[in-house]
mmCIF file of C-alpha atoms in Angstrom:
data_model
loop_
_atom_site.group_PDB
_atom_site.id
_atom_site.type_symbol
_atom_site.label_atom_id
_atom_site.label_comp_id
_atom_site.label_asym_id
_atom_site.label_seq_id
_atom_site.Cartn_x
_atom_site.Cartn_y
_atom_site.Cartn_z
ATOM 1 C CA MET A 109 11.716 -12.249 11.794
ATOM 2 C CA ILE A 110 9.805 -8.949 11.659
ATOM 3 C CA ALA A 111 7.037 -9.922 9.208
ATOM 4 C CA HIS A 112 5.724 -12.861 7.209
ATOM 5 C CA GLY A 113 3.445 -13.388 4.229
ATOM 6 C CA ALA A 114 2.237 -15.869 1.645
ATOM 7 C CA PHE A 115 5.493 -15.900 -0.336
ATOM 8 C CA GLY A 116 8.081 -15.518 2.416
ATOM 9 C CA ASN A 117 9.357 -13.763 5.532
ATOM 10 C CA VAL A 118 11.090 -10.475 6.299
ATOM 11 C CA TYR A 119 14.227 -10.344 8.439
ATOM 12 C CA ILE A 120 16.580 -7.622 9.627
ATOM 13 C CA GLY A 121 20.083 -7.602 8.171
ATOM 14 C CA PHE A 122 22.871 -5.142 7.545
ATOM 15 C CA ASP A 123 25.158 -4.054 4.755
ATOM 16 C CA SER A 124 28.607 -5.495 5.465
ATOM 17 C CA THR A 125 30.229 -2.431 3.889
ATOM 18 C CA THR A 126 28.334 0.412 5.544
ATOM 19 C CA GLY A 127 26.733 -1.283 8.550
ATOM 20 C CA GLN A 128 23.342 0.077 7.461
ATOM 21 C CA LEU A 129 20.326 -1.881 8.741
ATOM 22 C CA LEU A 130 18.251 -3.428 5.961
ATOM 23 C CA ALA A 131 15.006 -5.326 5.604
ATOM 24 C CA ILE A 132 15.588 -8.677 3.897
ATOM 25 C CA LYS A 133 12.495 -10.202 2.332
ATOM 26 C CA GLU A 134 13.107 -13.880 1.686
ATOM 27 C CA VAL A 135 10.748 -14.989 -1.072
ATOM 28 C CA ARG A 136 9.940 -18.614 -1.788
ATOM 29 C CA HIS A 137 8.671 -19.178 -5.310
ATOM 30 C CA GLY A 138 7.601 -22.292 -7.097
ATOM 31 C CA SER A 139 6.746 -21.031 -10.561
ATOM 32 C CA GLU A 140 8.530 -19.301 -13.393
ATOM 33 C CA TRP A 141 6.117 -16.370 -13.549
ATOM 34 C CA VAL A 142 6.894 -15.372 -9.936
ATOM 35 C CA ALA A 143 10.590 -15.172 -10.788
ATOM 36 C CA LYS A 144 9.798 -13.120 -13.894
ATOM 37 C CA ALA A 145 7.515 -10.882 -11.872
ATOM 38 C CA LEU A 146 10.317 -10.190 -9.397
ATOM 39 C CA GLN A 147 12.693 -9.253 -12.186
ATOM 40 C CA TYR A 148 10.055 -6.994 -13.711
ATOM 41 C CA GLU A 149 9.483 -5.331 -10.351
ATOM 42 C CA ASN A 150 13.207 -4.713 -10.126
ATOM 43 C CA ASP A 151 13.106 -2.966 -13.495
ATOM 44 C CA VAL A 152 10.223 -0.813 -12.255
ATOM 45 C CA LEU A 153 11.640 0.119 -8.868
ATOM 46 C CA GLU A 154 15.408 0.259 -9.170
ATOM 47 C CA GLY A 155 15.366 3.904 -10.267
ATOM 48 C CA LEU A 156 12.914 5.209 -7.668
ATOM 49 C CA GLU A 157 14.376 7.607 -5.121
ATOM 50 C CA HIS A 158 12.079 9.705 -2.955
ATOM 51 C CA ARG A 159 11.946 10.298 0.789
ATOM 52 C CA ASN A 160 8.359 8.975 0.913
ATOM 53 C CA VAL A 161 9.018 5.759 -1.042
ATOM 54 C CA VAL A 162 10.832 2.747 0.442
ATOM 55 C CA ARG A 163 14.206 2.252 -1.213
ATOM 56 C CA HIS A 164 14.813 -1.033 -3.030
ATOM 57 C CA TYR A 165 18.518 -1.889 -3.004
ATOM 58 C CA GLY A 166 18.849 -5.251 -4.717
ATOM 59 C CA PHE A 167 18.318 -8.997 -4.593
ATOM 60 C CA GLN A 168 20.246 -12.211 -4.225
ATOM 61 C CA MET A 169 19.397 -15.663 -5.566
ATOM 62 C CA ALA A 170 20.067 -18.377 -2.968
ATOM 63 C CA PRO A 171 21.237 -21.901 -3.927
ATOM 64 C CA ASP A 172 17.827 -23.306 -2.915
ATOM 65 C CA GLY A 173 16.125 -21.048 -5.457
ATOM 66 C CA SER A 174 14.714 -18.583 -2.952
ATOM 67 C CA LEU A 175 15.184 -14.866 -3.512
ATOM 68 C CA LYS A 176 16.346 -12.396 -0.908
ATOM 69 C CA ILE A 177 14.975 -8.941 -1.647
ATOM 70 C CA ILE A 178 16.993 -6.095 -0.124
ATOM 71 C CA LEU A 179 14.928 -3.140 1.107
ATOM 72 C CA GLU A 180 15.292 -0.053 3.234
ATOM 73 C CA TYR A 181 14.617 -0.913 6.886
ATOM 74 C CA VAL A 182 11.867 1.313 8.309
ATOM 75 C CA PRO A 183 11.839 0.868 12.110
ATOM 76 C CA GLY A 184 8.584 2.610 13.055
ATOM 77 C CA GLY A 185 6.245 -0.134 11.872
ATOM 78 C CA SER A 186 3.213 0.311 9.650
ATOM 79 C CA LEU A 187 0.433 2.870 9.726
ATOM 80 C CA THR A 188 -1.860 -0.026 10.660
ATOM 81 C CA ALA A 189 -0.124 -0.360 14.034
ATOM 82 C CA LEU A 190 -0.433 3.356 14.732
ATOM 83 C CA ILE A 191 -4.143 3.404 13.844
ATOM 84 C CA GLU A 192 -4.796 0.324 15.984
ATOM 85 C CA ARG A 193 -3.038 1.892 18.941
ATOM 86 C CA TYR A 194 -5.517 4.781 18.924
ATOM 87 C CA ALA A 195 -8.500 2.588 18.005
ATOM 88 C CA THR A 196 -7.958 0.368 21.061
ATOM 89 C CA ARG A 197 -7.968 3.262 23.507
ATOM 90 C CA LYS A 198 -10.905 3.833 25.817
ATOM 91 C CA PRO A 199 -12.858 5.421 24.313
ATOM 92 C CA PRO A 200 -11.608 4.348 20.851
ATOM 93 C CA CYS A 201 -10.667 7.159 18.525
ATOM 94 C CA GLY A 202 -8.905 8.049 15.312
ATOM 95 C CA LEU A 203 -5.595 9.869 15.050
ATOM 96 C CA PRO A 204 -5.447 13.560 16.025
ATOM 97 C CA ASP A 205 -6.422 15.802 13.105
ATOM 98 C CA SER A 206 -3.040 17.499 12.903
ATOM 99 C CA MET A 207 -1.313 14.103 12.816
ATOM 100 C CA VAL A 208 -3.607 12.859 10.037
ATOM 101 C CA ARG A 209 -2.802 15.912 7.927
ATOM 102 C CA PHE A 210 0.927 15.519 8.554
ATOM 103 C CA LEU A 211 0.919 11.868 7.478
ATOM 104 C CA ALA A 212 -1.554 12.335 4.615
ATOM 105 C CA ARG A 213 0.573 15.023 3.008
ATOM 106 C CA GLN A 214 3.558 12.684 2.918
ATOM 107 C CA ILE A 215 1.494 9.866 1.410
ATOM 108 C CA ALA A 216 0.291 12.274 -1.283
ATOM 109 C CA GLN A 217 3.895 13.319 -1.961
ATOM 110 C CA GLY A 218 4.945 9.689 -2.392
ATOM 111 C CA LEU A 219 2.000 8.978 -4.695
ATOM 112 C CA ALA A 220 2.606 12.096 -6.757
ATOM 113 C CA TYR A 221 6.215 10.992 -7.261
ATOM 114 C CA ILE A 222 5.497 7.421 -8.367
ATOM 115 C CA HIS A 223 2.680 8.618 -10.640
ATOM 116 C CA ARG A 224 5.104 11.040 -12.307
ATOM 117 C CA GLN A 225 7.339 8.038 -12.949
ATOM 118 C CA GLY A 226 4.458 6.256 -14.712
ATOM 119 C CA ILE A 227 3.835 3.769 -11.887
ATOM 120 C CA LEU A 228 0.433 2.923 -10.391
ATOM 121 C CA HIS A 229 0.684 1.316 -6.955
ATOM 122 C CA ARG A 230 -2.756 -0.398 -6.857
ATOM 123 C CA ASP A 231 -2.481 -1.498 -3.215
ATOM 124 C CA ILE A 232 -2.404 1.634 -1.076
ATOM 125 C CA LYS A 233 -3.507 0.674 2.441
ATOM 126 C CA PRO A 234 -2.238 1.283 6.001
ATOM 127 C CA GLY A 235 -0.239 -1.961 6.040
ATOM 128 C CA ASN A 236 1.790 -0.798 3.030
ATOM 129 C CA LEU A 237 2.601 2.610 4.514
ATOM 130 C CA LEU A 238 5.619 2.409 6.805
ATOM 131 C CA LEU A 239 6.813 4.983 9.337
ATOM 132 C CA THR A 240 10.247 6.015 10.525
ATOM 133 C CA MET A 241 10.725 6.913 14.180
ATOM 134 C CA ASP A 242 10.482 10.571 13.137
ATOM 135 C CA GLY A 243 7.088 10.063 11.505
ATOM 136 C CA GLU A 244 8.304 10.030 7.920
ATOM 137 C CA VAL A 245 5.977 7.958 5.712
ATOM 138 C CA LYS A 246 7.356 5.419 3.234
ATOM 139 C CA VAL A 247 5.111 3.949 0.525
ATOM 140 C CA SER A 248 6.044 0.260 0.261
ATOM 141 C CA ASP A 249 5.123 -3.091 -1.323
ATOM 142 C CA PHE A 250 4.833 -2.612 -5.075
ATOM 143 C CA GLY A 251 3.864 -6.230 -5.735
ATOM 144 C CA CYS A 252 0.540 -5.259 -7.356
ATOM 145 C CA SER A 253 1.878 -2.216 -9.164
ATOM 146 C CA ILE A 254 1.614 -1.391 -12.848
ATOM 147 C CA ALA A 255 4.285 0.423 -14.821
ATOM 148 C CA LEU A 256 2.459 2.130 -17.674
ATOM 149 C CA TRP A 257 5.484 1.570 -19.872
ATOM 150 C CA GLY A 258 5.846 -2.100 -18.859
ATOM 151 C CA MET A 259 4.780 -5.348 -20.517
ATOM 152 C CA TRP A 260 2.432 -6.657 -17.845
ATOM 153 C CA SER A 261 0.863 -5.935 -14.511
ATOM 154 C CA LEU A 262 2.673 -7.209 -11.449
ATOM 155 C CA SER A 263 -0.433 -8.750 -9.956
ATOM 156 C CA GLN A 264 -0.274 -11.489 -7.380
ATOM 157 C CA CYS A 265 -3.935 -10.724 -6.731
ATOM 158 C CA SER A 266 -4.824 -13.204 -9.470
ATOM 159 C CA GLU A 267 -3.349 -16.466 -10.679
ATOM 160 C CA ARG A 268 -0.680 -14.932 -12.895
ATOM 161 C CA PRO A 269 0.414 -11.485 -14.065
ATOM 162 C CA PRO A 270 -1.855 -10.500 -16.996
ATOM 163 C CA VAL A 271 -0.390 -8.982 -20.127
ATOM 164 C CA ALA A 272 -1.299 -5.302 -20.407
ATOM 165 C CA GLY A 273 -3.961 -4.943 -23.063
ATOM 166 C CA SER A 274 -5.324 -8.458 -22.547
ATOM 167 C CA PRO A 275 -8.955 -8.952 -21.452
ATOM 168 C CA ARG A 276 -7.747 -9.836 -17.925
ATOM 169 C CA SER A 277 -5.726 -6.660 -17.560
ATOM 170 C CA PRO A 278 -7.164 -3.668 -15.654
ATOM 171 C CA LEU A 279 -5.467 -1.435 -18.222
ATOM 172 C CA TYR A 280 -7.605 -3.011 -20.911
ATOM 173 C CA SER A 281 -10.799 -3.564 -18.965
ATOM 174 C CA HIS A 282 -11.564 -0.090 -17.743
ATOM 175 C CA GLY A 283 -8.674 2.227 -18.498
ATOM 176 C CA TYR A 284 -7.093 1.832 -15.074
ATOM 177 C CA SER A 285 -5.388 5.047 -14.028
ATOM 178 C CA ALA A 286 -3.694 6.682 -11.077
ATOM 179 C CA LYS A 287 -7.136 7.859 -9.945
ATOM 180 C CA ALA A 288 -7.726 4.419 -8.365
ATOM 181 C CA ASP A 289 -4.750 5.054 -6.068
ATOM 182 C CA ILE A 290 -6.456 8.292 -5.022
ATOM 183 C CA TRP A 291 -9.594 6.398 -3.976
ATOM 184 C CA SER A 292 -7.424 4.082 -1.857
ATOM 185 C CA PHE A 293 -5.582 7.083 -0.429
ATOM 186 C CA GLY A 294 -8.897 8.642 0.584
ATOM 187 C CA SER A 295 -9.885 5.369 2.258
ATOM 188 C CA VAL A 296 -6.639 5.418 4.252
ATOM 189 C CA VAL A 297 -7.218 9.016 5.365
ATOM 190 C CA LEU A 298 -10.776 8.111 6.391
ATOM 191 C CA GLU A 299 -9.456 5.203 8.469
ATOM 192 C CA MET A 300 -6.910 7.466 10.151
ATOM 193 C CA ILE A 301 -9.673 9.941 11.035
ATOM 194 C CA THR A 302 -12.201 7.410 12.359
ATOM 195 C CA GLY A 303 -10.015 4.547 13.592
ATOM 196 C CA ARG A 304 -12.314 2.163 11.679
ATOM 197 C CA LYS A 305 -11.894 0.444 8.332
ATOM 198 C CA PRO A 306 -14.017 1.758 5.459
ATOM 199 C CA TRP A 307 -17.139 -0.306 4.788
ATOM 200 C CA SER A 308 -16.969 -1.497 8.401
ATOM 201 C CA GLU A 309 -20.635 -2.494 8.215
ATOM 202 C CA PHE A 310 -19.451 -5.500 6.186
ATOM 203 C CA GLN A 311 -16.852 -6.588 8.750
ATOM 204 C CA PRO A 312 -18.833 -9.484 10.331
ATOM 205 C CA GLY A 313 -18.600 -11.513 7.114
ATOM 206 C CA ASN A 314 -15.390 -12.921 5.725
ATOM 207 C CA GLY A 315 -14.012 -14.154 2.436
ATOM 208 C CA ARG A 316 -16.369 -14.251 -0.514
ATOM 209 C CA ASP A 317 -19.490 -13.804 1.654
ATOM 210 C CA ARG A 318 -18.286 -10.399 2.729
ATOM 211 C CA SER A 319 -17.049 -9.578 -0.749
ATOM 212 C CA ALA A 320 -20.413 -10.501 -2.224
ATOM 213 C CA GLN A 321 -22.190 -8.124 0.151
ATOM 214 C CA LEU A 322 -19.986 -5.250 -0.887
ATOM 215 C CA MET A 323 -20.214 -6.152 -4.571
ATOM 216 C CA TYR A 324 -24.006 -6.052 -4.355
ATOM 217 C CA ARG A 325 -23.885 -2.661 -2.641
ATOM 218 C CA LEU A 326 -21.538 -1.176 -5.237
ATOM 219 C CA PHE A 327 -23.463 -2.582 -8.206
ATOM 220 C CA SER A 328 -26.893 -1.628 -6.886
ATOM 221 C CA ASP A 329 -25.902 1.896 -5.869
ATOM 222 C CA ARG A 330 -23.525 3.608 -8.286
ATOM 223 C CA SER A 331 -23.051 6.480 -5.830
ATOM 224 C CA ALA A 332 -22.142 4.219 -2.889
ATOM 225 C CA ARG A 333 -18.977 5.057 -0.995
ATOM 226 C CA PRO A 334 -17.639 4.530 2.531
ATOM 227 C CA TYR A 335 -19.499 6.334 5.305
ATOM 228 C CA ILE A 336 -17.978 9.716 6.187
ATOM 229 C CA PRO A 337 -18.961 10.869 9.705
ATOM 230 C CA ASP A 338 -20.649 14.231 10.199
ATOM 231 C CA ASP A 339 -18.490 15.362 13.121
ATOM 232 C CA ILE A 340 -15.317 16.122 11.151
ATOM 233 C CA SER A 341 -13.945 19.437 9.931
ATOM 234 C CA MET A 342 -15.204 21.010 6.709
ATOM 235 C CA GLU A 343 -11.699 20.794 5.230
ATOM 236 C CA SER A 344 -11.395 17.071 5.932
ATOM 237 C CA ARG A 345 -14.893 16.398 4.538
ATOM 238 C CA SER A 346 -14.100 18.385 1.394
ATOM 239 C CA PHE A 347 -10.873 16.421 0.988
ATOM 240 C CA LEU A 348 -12.577 13.041 1.432
ATOM 241 C CA ASP A 349 -15.416 14.027 -0.907
ATOM 242 C CA LEU A 350 -12.846 14.625 -3.642
ATOM 243 C CA CYS A 351 -10.884 11.416 -3.055
ATOM 244 C CA LEU A 352 -13.933 9.177 -2.709
ATOM 245 C CA THR A 353 -16.055 10.392 -5.597
ATOM 246 C CA ARG A 354 -17.127 7.440 -7.740
ATOM 247 C CA ASP A 355 -16.532 9.476 -10.911
ATOM 248 C CA ASP A 356 -12.809 9.042 -11.491
ATOM 249 C CA LYS A 357 -12.860 11.809 -14.105
ATOM 250 C CA THR A 358 -13.550 14.374 -11.385
ATOM 251 C CA ARG A 359 -11.288 12.719 -8.818
ATOM 252 C CA PRO A 360 -8.140 14.862 -8.420
ATOM 253 C CA THR A 361 -4.552 13.768 -8.900
ATOM 254 C CA ALA A 362 -2.089 13.475 -6.031
ATOM 255 C CA GLU A 363 -0.392 16.661 -7.246
ATOM 256 C CA GLN A 364 -3.693 18.539 -7.112
ATOM 257 C CA LEU A 365 -4.481 17.218 -3.641
ATOM 258 C CA LEU A 366 -1.230 18.659 -2.319
ATOM 259 C CA ASP A 367 -2.740 22.107 -2.953
ATOM 260 C CA HIS A 368 -5.933 21.310 -1.029
ATOM 261 C CA PRO A 369 -6.274 23.327 2.223
ATOM 262 C CA TYR A 370 -6.419 20.073 4.198
ATOM 263 C CA LEU A 371 -2.818 19.264 3.203
ATOM 264 C CA ALA A 372 -1.459 22.721 2.420
ATOM 265 C CA GLU A 373 -0.406 23.562 5.983
ATOM 266 C CA THR A 374 0.722 20.768 8.289
ATOM 267 C CA ASP A 375 2.588 20.636 11.578
ATOM 268 C CA VAL A 376 5.758 18.682 12.342
ATOM 269 C CA PHE A 377 5.686 16.117 15.154
ATOM 270 C CA ASP A 378 8.205 14.352 17.364
ATOM 271 C CA PHE A 379 7.056 10.804 16.623
ATOM 272 C CA ALA A 380 9.717 8.991 18.649
ATOM 273 C CA LEU A 381 7.498 8.518 21.711
ATOM 274 C CA THR A 382 4.344 7.899 19.662
ATOM 275 C CA LEU A 383 5.841 5.048 17.647
ATOM 276 C CA ASN A 384 8.035 3.506 20.316
ATOM 277 C CA GLU A 385 5.416 0.972 21.428
ATOM 278 C CA THR A 386 4.331 -0.021 17.913
ATOM 279 C CA ALA A 387 7.699 -0.473 16.213
ATOM 280 C CA PRO A 388 9.116 -3.977 15.641
ATOM 281 C CA SER A 389 12.290 -4.472 17.654
ATOM 282 C CA PRO A 390 15.436 -5.885 16.033
ATOM 283 C CA THR A 391 16.495 -7.388 19.366
ATOM 284 C CA GLY A 392 16.662 -11.145 19.056
ATOM 285 C CA ALA A 393 15.455 -11.162 15.444
ATOM 286 C CA PRO A 394 17.286 -13.277 12.850
ATOM 287 C CA THR A 395 19.897 -11.182 11.095
ATOM 288 C CA GLY A 396 22.362 -11.602 8.274
ATOM 289 C CA VAL A 397 25.174 -9.910 6.435
ATOM 290 C CA VAL A 398 24.158 -8.700 2.986
ATOM 291 C CA HIS A 399 26.379 -7.830 0.034
ATOM 292 C CA MET A 400 24.401 -5.526 -2.236
ATOM 293 C CA ALA A 401 22.886 -6.540 -5.593
ATOM 294 C CA THR A 402 20.038 -5.096 -7.691
ATOM 295 C CA THR A 403 16.283 -5.733 -7.594
ATOM 296 C CA GLY A 404 12.980 -4.930 -5.899
ATOM 297 C CA SER A 405 10.417 -6.543 -3.596
ATOM 298 C CA THR A 406 7.337 -8.662 -4.038
ATOM 299 C CA ARG A 407 3.889 -8.558 -2.526
ATOM 300 C CA ALA A 408 3.266 -11.075 0.248
ATOM 301 C CA GLU A 409 -0.139 -10.141 1.663
ATOM 302 C CA GLU A 410 -3.714 -10.585 0.486
ATOM 303 C CA ASP A 411 -5.622 -7.659 -0.980
ATOM 304 C CA VAL A 412 -7.685 -5.590 1.408
ATOM 305 C CA ILE A 413 -11.093 -4.870 -0.031
ATOM 306 C CA GLU A 414 -11.830 -1.795 2.076
ATOM 307 C CA ASP A 415 -9.304 0.406 0.309
ATOM 308 C CA THR A 416 -9.818 -0.775 -3.273
ATOM 309 C CA GLU A 417 -11.439 1.549 -5.804
ATOM 310 C CA PRO A 418 -14.749 0.015 -6.990
ATOM 311 C CA GLN A 419 -13.841 -0.464 -10.672
ATOM 312 C CA GLU A 420 -10.545 -2.085 -9.733
ATOM 313 C CA TYR A 421 -12.309 -4.269 -7.167
ATOM 314 C CA PHE A 422 -14.765 -5.494 -9.822
ATOM 315 C CA GLN A 423 -11.806 -6.487 -12.008
ATOM 316 C CA ARG A 424 -10.048 -8.325 -9.164
ATOM 317 C CA TRP A 425 -13.277 -10.189 -8.389
ATOM 318 C CA ASN A 426 -13.569 -11.263 -12.037
ATOM 319 C CA ASP A 427 -9.903 -12.278 -12.177
ATOM 320 C CA SER A 428 -10.095 -14.382 -9.022
ATOM 321 C CA SER A 429 -13.352 -15.987 -10.154
ATOM 322 C CA SER A 430 -11.727 -16.955 -13.464
ATOM 323 C CA SER A 431 -8.750 -18.410 -11.594
ATOM 324 C CA ASP A 432 -11.057 -20.582 -9.474
ATOM 325 C CA ASP A 433 -12.706 -22.178 -12.521
#
């Protein structure tokens, strides 16, 4: 097993025809809406093909009712592991500036692609950004995504997927757009630069106590945003200022950010040595032979508040509060 979450585990397998290594996400579901959500996600993701987006190859229904989601295997681990490796050094630090730019450009390319396809990710964070051994970034985990042409939001962040246009839907509540992904992207870049999670001053709390602190801050100060340190380059500050503006109307698109000087010129790295210690090893992990089918993946982790755009966070708070009643 290489990962686990609320709805299942992820194993390494291989295609019996080609021998290609695959990630097999075994999903346990106990309700009809989860099964429908998985099928919807398949409809959203089966046509996506971009070097910076994890490929979704198919799914299989097991006799016990569990679903096996077939994904591209990305051996370098997540961006979280890379950030933590630098953050635990003495003294702790963020990633080198040239490395941040190199990775950030690829994330922007992946976002620009899925936005062109009419898909909003809604859960951009380091744990959902995977790395190959060559340092190629793969946007993954579309379990909270919205297809603007689809019937309903794939949201496991609340009790059930809301119908688009309903009062519980972000599309209805505040005109959710791709600009929220840009806020999350900026939060990821900030974490790469500093080695610390955004809003780290709220870290001592947990659960709703911590959420309530941040909610109060965001409601009481409409200009509030994560702290950006003074000792960073002018280009990186300019970039973060654009991504983390609270006014989503002035927040740029992913396509526009690709033209920003911070991302315009990036170096190429040999990531093999850098990622070697952080990558999950297939040695000894459960494996299986897979015959290909067609579908996508499902989200299996809790939302991370630090990276969520304020308006979207307010909606998720309201949704979860309604579910608790």
